[in-house]
Short mmCIF file of N, CA and C in Angstrom, two decimals:
data_model
loop_
_atom_site.label_atom_id
_atom_site.label_comp_id
_atom_site.label_asym_id
_atom_site.label_seq_id
_atom_site.Cartn_x
_atom_site.Cartn_y
_atom_site.Cartn_z
N MET A 59 -21.57 25.16 -3.13
CA MET A 59 -20.60 24.63 -2.19
C MET A 59 -19.20 24.71 -2.83
N GLU A 60 -18.25 25.15 -2.04
CA GLU A 60 -16.86 25.20 -2.50
C GLU A 60 -16.37 23.79 -2.81
N THR A 61 -15.57 23.67 -3.88
CA THR A 61 -15.00 22.37 -4.28
C THR A 61 -13.49 22.49 -4.31
N ARG A 62 -12.83 21.43 -3.84
CA ARG A 62 -11.37 21.41 -3.81
C ARG A 62 -10.87 20.05 -4.29
N ASP A 63 -9.74 20.04 -5.00
CA ASP A 63 -9.08 18.80 -5.41
C ASP A 63 -7.94 18.51 -4.45
N GLU A 64 -7.80 17.24 -4.08
CA GLU A 64 -6.68 16.79 -3.26
C GLU A 64 -6.06 15.56 -3.90
N THR A 65 -4.75 15.45 -3.78
CA THR A 65 -4.05 14.31 -4.36
C THR A 65 -3.19 13.65 -3.29
N SER A 66 -3.28 12.34 -3.23
CA SER A 66 -2.47 11.55 -2.30
C SER A 66 -1.78 10.43 -3.05
N ALA A 67 -0.81 9.81 -2.41
CA ALA A 67 -0.13 8.65 -2.98
C ALA A 67 0.30 7.73 -1.85
N GLY A 68 0.44 6.47 -2.19
CA GLY A 68 0.86 5.47 -1.23
C GLY A 68 0.97 4.14 -1.92
N GLY A 69 0.75 3.07 -1.17
CA GLY A 69 0.78 1.77 -1.81
C GLY A 69 1.15 0.64 -0.87
N LEU A 70 1.59 -0.42 -1.50
CA LEU A 70 1.91 -1.65 -0.79
C LEU A 70 3.42 -1.88 -0.80
N VAL A 71 4.01 -1.99 0.38
CA VAL A 71 5.40 -2.44 0.48
C VAL A 71 5.36 -3.96 0.46
N VAL A 72 6.14 -4.54 -0.44
CA VAL A 72 6.14 -5.99 -0.64
C VAL A 72 7.48 -6.55 -0.16
N SER A 73 7.40 -7.63 0.61
CA SER A 73 8.60 -8.28 1.15
C SER A 73 8.55 -9.77 0.84
N GLY A 74 9.68 -10.33 0.46
CA GLY A 74 9.79 -11.78 0.29
C GLY A 74 9.49 -12.29 -1.11
N MET A 75 9.49 -11.42 -2.11
CA MET A 75 9.14 -11.87 -3.46
C MET A 75 10.12 -12.92 -3.98
N ALA A 76 11.40 -12.60 -3.99
CA ALA A 76 12.39 -13.52 -4.57
C ALA A 76 12.41 -14.85 -3.82
N GLU A 77 12.25 -14.79 -2.51
CA GLU A 77 12.30 -15.99 -1.68
C GLU A 77 11.09 -16.89 -1.87
N ALA A 78 10.02 -16.36 -2.43
CA ALA A 78 8.79 -17.14 -2.61
C ALA A 78 8.83 -18.01 -3.87
N VAL A 79 9.87 -17.83 -4.69
CA VAL A 79 9.97 -18.62 -5.91
C VAL A 79 10.58 -19.98 -5.57
N ARG A 80 9.85 -21.03 -5.92
CA ARG A 80 10.29 -22.40 -5.65
C ARG A 80 11.26 -22.86 -6.75
N PRO A 81 11.98 -23.95 -6.50
CA PRO A 81 12.91 -24.47 -7.51
C PRO A 81 12.26 -24.78 -8.86
N ASP A 82 10.97 -25.15 -8.84
CA ASP A 82 10.27 -25.44 -10.11
C ASP A 82 9.72 -24.18 -10.77
N ASN A 83 10.07 -22.99 -10.22
CA ASN A 83 9.67 -21.67 -10.73
C ASN A 83 8.22 -21.30 -10.40
N SER A 84 7.52 -22.14 -9.62
CA SER A 84 6.21 -21.74 -9.14
C SER A 84 6.43 -20.77 -7.97
N VAL A 85 5.39 -20.06 -7.57
CA VAL A 85 5.52 -19.04 -6.53
C VAL A 85 4.57 -19.35 -5.38
N ASP A 86 5.11 -19.39 -4.16
CA ASP A 86 4.32 -19.60 -2.96
C ASP A 86 3.89 -18.24 -2.42
N LEU A 87 2.67 -17.82 -2.78
CA LEU A 87 2.19 -16.49 -2.42
C LEU A 87 2.03 -16.30 -0.91
N SER A 88 1.96 -17.38 -0.16
CA SER A 88 1.84 -17.26 1.30
C SER A 88 3.15 -16.78 1.93
N ARG A 89 4.25 -16.76 1.16
CA ARG A 89 5.55 -16.32 1.67
C ARG A 89 5.85 -14.86 1.32
N ILE A 90 4.94 -14.22 0.57
CA ILE A 90 5.10 -12.81 0.21
C ILE A 90 4.19 -12.00 1.12
N TYR A 91 4.75 -10.95 1.72
CA TYR A 91 4.01 -10.13 2.68
C TYR A 91 3.92 -8.68 2.22
N VAL A 92 2.82 -8.02 2.62
CA VAL A 92 2.65 -6.59 2.37
C VAL A 92 2.32 -5.90 3.69
N ALA A 93 2.73 -4.64 3.82
CA ALA A 93 2.47 -3.87 5.04
C ALA A 93 1.16 -3.10 4.90
N LEU A 94 0.28 -3.24 5.89
CA LEU A 94 -0.98 -2.52 5.93
C LEU A 94 -1.07 -1.71 7.22
N ILE A 95 -1.93 -0.68 7.17
CA ILE A 95 -2.20 0.11 8.37
C ILE A 95 -3.65 -0.10 8.78
N GLY A 96 -3.89 -0.02 10.08
CA GLY A 96 -5.24 -0.10 10.62
C GLY A 96 -5.59 1.19 11.34
N ARG A 97 -6.79 1.69 11.05
CA ARG A 97 -7.28 2.90 11.72
C ARG A 97 -8.65 2.60 12.30
N LEU A 98 -8.94 3.21 13.45
CA LEU A 98 -10.26 3.05 14.04
C LEU A 98 -11.23 4.01 13.37
N ASP A 99 -12.42 3.50 13.02
CA ASP A 99 -13.45 4.38 12.46
C ASP A 99 -14.25 4.99 13.61
N ARG A 100 -15.26 5.75 13.27
CA ARG A 100 -16.06 6.45 14.30
C ARG A 100 -16.77 5.49 15.25
N ARG A 101 -17.00 4.27 14.81
CA ARG A 101 -17.68 3.27 15.66
C ARG A 101 -16.69 2.40 16.43
N GLY A 102 -15.39 2.70 16.29
CA GLY A 102 -14.40 1.94 17.03
C GLY A 102 -13.94 0.66 16.34
N ARG A 103 -14.33 0.48 15.06
CA ARG A 103 -13.90 -0.70 14.31
C ARG A 103 -12.52 -0.44 13.70
N LEU A 104 -11.67 -1.45 13.71
CA LEU A 104 -10.35 -1.34 13.09
C LEU A 104 -10.49 -1.66 11.61
N LEU A 105 -10.18 -0.68 10.76
CA LEU A 105 -10.28 -0.84 9.31
C LEU A 105 -8.89 -0.83 8.71
N TRP A 106 -8.56 -1.89 7.95
CA TRP A 106 -7.24 -2.03 7.34
C TRP A 106 -7.24 -1.40 5.96
N SER A 107 -6.14 -0.71 5.65
CA SER A 107 -5.99 -0.08 4.34
C SER A 107 -4.51 0.03 3.98
N MET A 108 -4.29 0.51 2.76
CA MET A 108 -2.93 0.75 2.29
C MET A 108 -2.46 2.10 2.83
N PRO A 109 -1.21 2.20 3.25
CA PRO A 109 -0.70 3.50 3.71
C PRO A 109 -0.67 4.50 2.56
N LYS A 110 -1.00 5.75 2.88
CA LYS A 110 -1.03 6.80 1.86
C LYS A 110 -1.11 8.15 2.54
N GLY A 111 -0.83 9.21 1.76
CA GLY A 111 -0.93 10.57 2.30
C GLY A 111 -0.78 11.60 1.20
N HIS A 112 -0.88 12.86 1.59
CA HIS A 112 -0.90 13.98 0.65
C HIS A 112 0.42 14.13 -0.11
N VAL A 113 0.30 14.42 -1.39
CA VAL A 113 1.45 14.75 -2.23
C VAL A 113 1.84 16.19 -1.92
N GLU A 114 3.09 16.39 -1.54
CA GLU A 114 3.59 17.73 -1.25
C GLU A 114 3.95 18.44 -2.56
N PRO A 115 3.94 19.78 -2.57
CA PRO A 115 4.29 20.52 -3.80
C PRO A 115 5.67 20.10 -4.32
N GLY A 116 5.74 19.82 -5.62
CA GLY A 116 6.99 19.45 -6.27
C GLY A 116 7.39 18.00 -6.07
N GLU A 117 6.58 17.23 -5.37
CA GLU A 117 6.91 15.84 -5.06
C GLU A 117 6.29 14.92 -6.10
N HIS A 118 7.05 13.97 -6.60
CA HIS A 118 6.53 12.95 -7.52
C HIS A 118 5.73 11.94 -6.69
N GLU A 119 4.71 11.33 -7.27
CA GLU A 119 3.86 10.40 -6.52
C GLU A 119 4.65 9.24 -5.92
N TRP A 120 5.72 8.79 -6.58
CA TRP A 120 6.52 7.70 -6.01
C TRP A 120 7.26 8.18 -4.76
N GLN A 121 7.73 9.43 -4.78
CA GLN A 121 8.39 9.98 -3.59
C GLN A 121 7.39 10.08 -2.44
N THR A 122 6.17 10.52 -2.75
CA THR A 122 5.13 10.59 -1.73
C THR A 122 4.85 9.21 -1.16
N ALA A 123 4.70 8.23 -2.05
CA ALA A 123 4.41 6.87 -1.60
C ALA A 123 5.50 6.39 -0.64
N GLU A 124 6.76 6.59 -1.01
CA GLU A 124 7.87 6.15 -0.16
C GLU A 124 7.85 6.87 1.18
N ARG A 125 7.63 8.18 1.17
CA ARG A 125 7.61 8.98 2.41
C ARG A 125 6.43 8.58 3.30
N GLU A 126 5.24 8.51 2.71
CA GLU A 126 4.05 8.20 3.50
C GLU A 126 4.08 6.78 4.07
N VAL A 127 4.55 5.83 3.29
CA VAL A 127 4.67 4.46 3.80
C VAL A 127 5.62 4.44 4.99
N TRP A 128 6.74 5.13 4.88
CA TRP A 128 7.69 5.19 6.00
C TRP A 128 7.06 5.85 7.21
N GLU A 129 6.38 7.00 7.01
CA GLU A 129 5.78 7.72 8.14
C GLU A 129 4.72 6.87 8.84
N GLU A 130 3.93 6.14 8.07
CA GLU A 130 2.79 5.42 8.66
C GLU A 130 3.12 4.00 9.13
N THR A 131 4.23 3.42 8.63
CA THR A 131 4.52 2.03 8.99
C THR A 131 5.90 1.82 9.63
N GLY A 132 6.83 2.76 9.44
CA GLY A 132 8.19 2.55 9.89
C GLY A 132 9.03 1.76 8.90
N ILE A 133 8.45 1.45 7.74
CA ILE A 133 9.13 0.66 6.71
C ILE A 133 9.56 1.56 5.56
N TYR A 134 10.81 1.40 5.15
CA TYR A 134 11.26 2.12 3.97
C TYR A 134 11.13 1.19 2.77
N GLY A 135 10.42 1.66 1.76
CA GLY A 135 10.25 0.90 0.53
C GLY A 135 10.65 1.74 -0.67
N GLU A 136 11.05 1.06 -1.72
CA GLU A 136 11.44 1.72 -2.97
C GLU A 136 10.35 1.44 -4.01
N ALA A 137 9.68 2.50 -4.47
CA ALA A 137 8.62 2.33 -5.46
C ALA A 137 9.21 1.76 -6.75
N PHE A 138 8.53 0.75 -7.31
CA PHE A 138 9.03 0.15 -8.54
C PHE A 138 7.94 -0.09 -9.58
N SER A 139 6.67 0.10 -9.21
CA SER A 139 5.60 -0.15 -10.16
C SER A 139 4.34 0.61 -9.74
N THR A 140 3.61 1.11 -10.73
CA THR A 140 2.34 1.76 -10.47
C THR A 140 1.26 0.70 -10.39
N LEU A 141 0.42 0.77 -9.37
CA LEU A 141 -0.64 -0.21 -9.18
C LEU A 141 -1.97 0.29 -9.74
N GLY A 142 -2.31 1.53 -9.48
CA GLY A 142 -3.57 2.08 -9.99
C GLY A 142 -3.97 3.32 -9.22
N THR A 143 -5.05 3.94 -9.68
CA THR A 143 -5.54 5.19 -9.09
C THR A 143 -6.99 5.03 -8.67
N ILE A 144 -7.30 5.58 -7.52
CA ILE A 144 -8.67 5.61 -7.01
C ILE A 144 -9.05 7.07 -6.87
N ASP A 145 -10.28 7.42 -7.28
CA ASP A 145 -10.74 8.76 -6.97
C ASP A 145 -12.15 8.70 -6.43
N TYR A 146 -12.47 9.64 -5.55
CA TYR A 146 -13.78 9.67 -4.90
C TYR A 146 -14.07 11.08 -4.42
N TRP A 147 -15.32 11.31 -4.05
CA TRP A 147 -15.78 12.60 -3.55
C TRP A 147 -16.26 12.44 -2.11
N PHE A 148 -16.05 13.50 -1.31
CA PHE A 148 -16.62 13.55 0.04
C PHE A 148 -16.74 15.00 0.46
N VAL A 149 -17.47 15.24 1.54
CA VAL A 149 -17.64 16.59 2.06
C VAL A 149 -17.00 16.65 3.44
N SER A 150 -16.20 17.69 3.66
CA SER A 150 -15.55 17.89 4.95
C SER A 150 -15.61 19.37 5.28
N ASP A 151 -16.14 19.70 6.45
CA ASP A 151 -16.25 21.09 6.91
C ASP A 151 -16.89 21.99 5.86
N GLY A 152 -17.94 21.50 5.22
CA GLY A 152 -18.68 22.28 4.24
C GLY A 152 -18.00 22.45 2.89
N VAL A 153 -16.91 21.71 2.66
CA VAL A 153 -16.19 21.78 1.39
C VAL A 153 -16.32 20.43 0.69
N ARG A 154 -16.70 20.45 -0.59
CA ARG A 154 -16.78 19.23 -1.39
C ARG A 154 -15.39 18.94 -1.94
N ILE A 155 -14.87 17.76 -1.63
CA ILE A 155 -13.48 17.42 -2.00
C ILE A 155 -13.47 16.27 -2.99
N HIS A 156 -12.72 16.47 -4.07
CA HIS A 156 -12.46 15.40 -5.04
C HIS A 156 -11.05 14.89 -4.75
N LYS A 157 -10.96 13.66 -4.26
CA LYS A 157 -9.68 13.09 -3.85
C LYS A 157 -9.21 12.08 -4.88
N THR A 158 -7.96 12.19 -5.30
CA THR A 158 -7.32 11.23 -6.19
C THR A 158 -6.15 10.61 -5.44
N VAL A 159 -6.11 9.27 -5.39
CA VAL A 159 -5.06 8.57 -4.66
C VAL A 159 -4.34 7.63 -5.63
N HIS A 160 -3.03 7.86 -5.79
CA HIS A 160 -2.19 7.03 -6.65
C HIS A 160 -1.55 5.93 -5.80
N HIS A 161 -1.79 4.67 -6.17
CA HIS A 161 -1.25 3.54 -5.43
C HIS A 161 -0.11 2.89 -6.22
N ASN A 162 0.91 2.48 -5.51
CA ASN A 162 2.11 1.92 -6.12
C ASN A 162 2.55 0.67 -5.37
N LEU A 163 3.42 -0.08 -6.01
CA LEU A 163 4.08 -1.20 -5.34
C LEU A 163 5.48 -0.73 -4.97
N LEU A 164 5.89 -1.05 -3.75
CA LEU A 164 7.20 -0.67 -3.25
C LEU A 164 7.93 -1.92 -2.79
N ARG A 165 9.19 -2.00 -3.09
CA ARG A 165 10.04 -3.11 -2.68
C ARG A 165 10.59 -2.81 -1.28
N PHE A 166 10.42 -3.74 -0.34
CA PHE A 166 10.96 -3.56 1.00
C PHE A 166 12.47 -3.33 0.94
N VAL A 167 12.94 -2.29 1.66
CA VAL A 167 14.36 -1.99 1.73
C VAL A 167 14.88 -2.13 3.16
N ASP A 168 14.14 -1.57 4.13
CA ASP A 168 14.64 -1.55 5.49
C ASP A 168 13.51 -1.13 6.44
N GLY A 169 13.76 -1.32 7.72
CA GLY A 169 12.84 -0.81 8.73
C GLY A 169 12.11 -1.91 9.48
N GLU A 170 11.44 -1.49 10.54
CA GLU A 170 10.63 -2.39 11.35
C GLU A 170 9.28 -1.73 11.54
N LEU A 171 8.24 -2.55 11.47
CA LEU A 171 6.89 -2.01 11.64
C LEU A 171 6.75 -1.29 12.97
N ASN A 172 6.12 -0.11 12.93
CA ASN A 172 5.73 0.58 14.16
C ASN A 172 4.49 1.41 13.88
N ASP A 173 3.73 1.66 14.91
CA ASP A 173 2.51 2.44 14.77
C ASP A 173 2.65 3.78 15.50
N GLU A 174 3.81 4.40 15.37
CA GLU A 174 4.07 5.66 16.06
C GLU A 174 3.32 6.84 15.45
N ASP A 175 2.90 6.72 14.18
CA ASP A 175 2.12 7.79 13.55
C ASP A 175 0.79 7.92 14.29
N PRO A 176 0.44 9.12 14.75
CA PRO A 176 -0.80 9.28 15.52
C PRO A 176 -2.08 8.97 14.72
N GLU A 177 -1.99 8.98 13.40
CA GLU A 177 -3.15 8.67 12.56
C GLU A 177 -3.37 7.16 12.41
N VAL A 178 -2.39 6.37 12.85
CA VAL A 178 -2.43 4.92 12.65
C VAL A 178 -2.60 4.21 13.99
N THR A 179 -3.53 3.27 14.04
CA THR A 179 -3.77 2.50 15.26
C THR A 179 -2.89 1.27 15.33
N GLU A 180 -2.79 0.54 14.20
CA GLU A 180 -1.97 -0.67 14.12
C GLU A 180 -1.32 -0.76 12.76
N VAL A 181 -0.24 -1.51 12.70
CA VAL A 181 0.40 -1.86 11.43
C VAL A 181 0.67 -3.35 11.45
N SER A 182 0.67 -3.96 10.27
CA SER A 182 0.86 -5.41 10.23
C SER A 182 1.39 -5.85 8.87
N TRP A 183 2.22 -6.90 8.91
CA TRP A 183 2.58 -7.62 7.69
C TRP A 183 1.48 -8.64 7.44
N VAL A 184 0.94 -8.66 6.24
CA VAL A 184 -0.13 -9.57 5.87
C VAL A 184 0.33 -10.39 4.67
N PRO A 185 0.16 -11.71 4.70
CA PRO A 185 0.51 -12.51 3.51
C PRO A 185 -0.33 -12.05 2.32
N VAL A 186 0.31 -11.92 1.16
CA VAL A 186 -0.38 -11.40 -0.02
C VAL A 186 -1.58 -12.28 -0.40
N ASP A 187 -1.54 -13.57 -0.05
CA ASP A 187 -2.68 -14.42 -0.37
C ASP A 187 -3.87 -14.19 0.58
N GLN A 188 -3.70 -13.32 1.58
CA GLN A 188 -4.80 -12.94 2.48
C GLN A 188 -5.13 -11.45 2.39
N LEU A 189 -4.47 -10.76 1.48
CA LEU A 189 -4.58 -9.30 1.38
C LEU A 189 -6.00 -8.83 1.09
N ILE A 190 -6.64 -9.42 0.10
CA ILE A 190 -7.94 -8.92 -0.35
C ILE A 190 -8.95 -8.91 0.79
N GLU A 191 -9.02 -10.00 1.56
CA GLU A 191 -10.01 -10.05 2.63
C GLU A 191 -9.68 -9.15 3.82
N HIS A 192 -8.43 -8.70 3.93
CA HIS A 192 -8.07 -7.79 5.02
C HIS A 192 -8.53 -6.36 4.78
N LEU A 193 -8.54 -5.94 3.53
CA LEU A 193 -8.80 -4.53 3.22
C LEU A 193 -10.27 -4.16 3.41
N ALA A 194 -10.50 -3.00 4.01
CA ALA A 194 -11.84 -2.56 4.36
C ALA A 194 -12.60 -1.92 3.20
N TYR A 195 -11.88 -1.37 2.22
CA TYR A 195 -12.53 -0.57 1.18
C TYR A 195 -12.52 -1.28 -0.17
N ALA A 196 -13.67 -1.28 -0.83
CA ALA A 196 -13.84 -2.01 -2.09
C ALA A 196 -12.85 -1.56 -3.16
N ASP A 197 -12.61 -0.26 -3.27
CA ASP A 197 -11.67 0.23 -4.30
C ASP A 197 -10.26 -0.30 -4.06
N GLU A 198 -9.85 -0.37 -2.80
CA GLU A 198 -8.53 -0.91 -2.50
C GLU A 198 -8.49 -2.42 -2.73
N ARG A 199 -9.61 -3.11 -2.48
CA ARG A 199 -9.65 -4.55 -2.77
C ARG A 199 -9.47 -4.81 -4.26
N LYS A 200 -10.02 -3.95 -5.11
CA LYS A 200 -9.81 -4.09 -6.56
C LYS A 200 -8.33 -3.97 -6.91
N LEU A 201 -7.66 -3.00 -6.31
CA LEU A 201 -6.22 -2.84 -6.56
C LEU A 201 -5.45 -4.03 -5.99
N ALA A 202 -5.89 -4.55 -4.86
CA ALA A 202 -5.24 -5.71 -4.26
C ALA A 202 -5.33 -6.92 -5.19
N ARG A 203 -6.47 -7.06 -5.87
CA ARG A 203 -6.61 -8.16 -6.84
C ARG A 203 -5.58 -8.01 -7.97
N LEU A 204 -5.39 -6.77 -8.43
CA LEU A 204 -4.38 -6.53 -9.46
C LEU A 204 -2.99 -6.91 -8.95
N ALA A 205 -2.67 -6.49 -7.73
CA ALA A 205 -1.37 -6.81 -7.15
C ALA A 205 -1.20 -8.32 -7.01
N PHE A 206 -2.25 -8.99 -6.52
CA PHE A 206 -2.21 -10.43 -6.35
C PHE A 206 -1.96 -11.13 -7.69
N ASP A 207 -2.65 -10.68 -8.74
CA ASP A 207 -2.49 -11.30 -10.06
C ASP A 207 -1.09 -11.08 -10.64
N GLN A 208 -0.48 -9.94 -10.32
CA GLN A 208 0.86 -9.62 -10.84
C GLN A 208 1.98 -10.28 -10.04
N MET A 209 1.68 -10.68 -8.82
CA MET A 209 2.73 -11.09 -7.89
C MET A 209 3.59 -12.26 -8.36
N PRO A 210 3.03 -13.33 -8.95
CA PRO A 210 3.92 -14.41 -9.40
C PRO A 210 4.97 -13.93 -10.41
N GLU A 211 4.55 -13.14 -11.38
CA GLU A 211 5.49 -12.63 -12.38
C GLU A 211 6.52 -11.70 -11.75
N LEU A 212 6.06 -10.82 -10.86
CA LEU A 212 6.99 -9.91 -10.19
C LEU A 212 7.99 -10.67 -9.33
N ALA A 213 7.52 -11.71 -8.63
CA ALA A 213 8.41 -12.51 -7.79
C ALA A 213 9.48 -13.20 -8.63
N ARG A 214 9.06 -13.74 -9.77
CA ARG A 214 10.05 -14.40 -10.65
C ARG A 214 11.09 -13.40 -11.15
N LYS A 215 10.66 -12.19 -11.49
CA LYS A 215 11.61 -11.16 -11.95
C LYS A 215 12.59 -10.79 -10.84
N GLU A 216 12.09 -10.67 -9.61
CA GLU A 216 12.97 -10.35 -8.47
C GLU A 216 13.98 -11.49 -8.25
N HIS A 217 13.49 -12.72 -8.35
CA HIS A 217 14.35 -13.89 -8.18
C HIS A 217 15.43 -13.94 -9.26
N GLU A 218 15.02 -13.74 -10.51
CA GLU A 218 15.97 -13.77 -11.64
C GLU A 218 17.01 -12.66 -11.53
N ALA A 219 16.60 -11.50 -10.97
CA ALA A 219 17.53 -10.38 -10.83
C ALA A 219 18.40 -10.53 -9.59
N GLY A 220 18.17 -11.59 -8.79
CA GLY A 220 18.98 -11.81 -7.59
C GLY A 220 18.69 -10.83 -6.47
N ARG A 221 17.49 -10.27 -6.44
CA ARG A 221 17.12 -9.28 -5.42
C ARG A 221 16.51 -9.96 -4.21
N ALA A 222 17.31 -10.42 -3.33
CA ALA A 222 16.81 -11.02 -2.09
C ALA A 222 16.32 -9.92 -1.16
N THR A 223 15.32 -10.24 -0.36
CA THR A 223 14.78 -9.27 0.61
C THR A 223 15.82 -9.05 1.69
N PRO A 224 16.16 -7.77 1.98
CA PRO A 224 17.11 -7.50 3.08
C PRO A 224 16.55 -8.03 4.39
N ARG A 225 17.40 -8.58 5.21
CA ARG A 225 16.97 -9.11 6.51
C ARG A 225 17.60 -8.32 7.63
#
């Protein structure tokens, strides 16, 4: 069977980090939101995942993440941290494909959620403290746990740097 490698990139756009830091320097994770996409599976179930797509020739994975997140959610984000990589195998049209997906964290810059991308059924802002249970795929839930664990420190850094979320 023919084998092909494919590479994609995407990630989580994060909004509200600096604003989630309380005066005592604790972080209210329910005030930090991430953008997710929902797609219908073959059985008609809505499955939530992180936005992502193919890396174009000559494109850095962060550029891909920014472009794909914008295309799939209507949100422009600026990549600022690598979250992790997932790889898996599947067969499509008689070709065995090894897929590698680079996930990143992106800081919300601008835009409004929309589901105009034909590949996307719904888009939603989800509180980061509810992220893990929203995601349909185990590998993405593992990355979500990493993001969740990093979020208090990242929020404090955003707050200290004076980076308020654009409104």
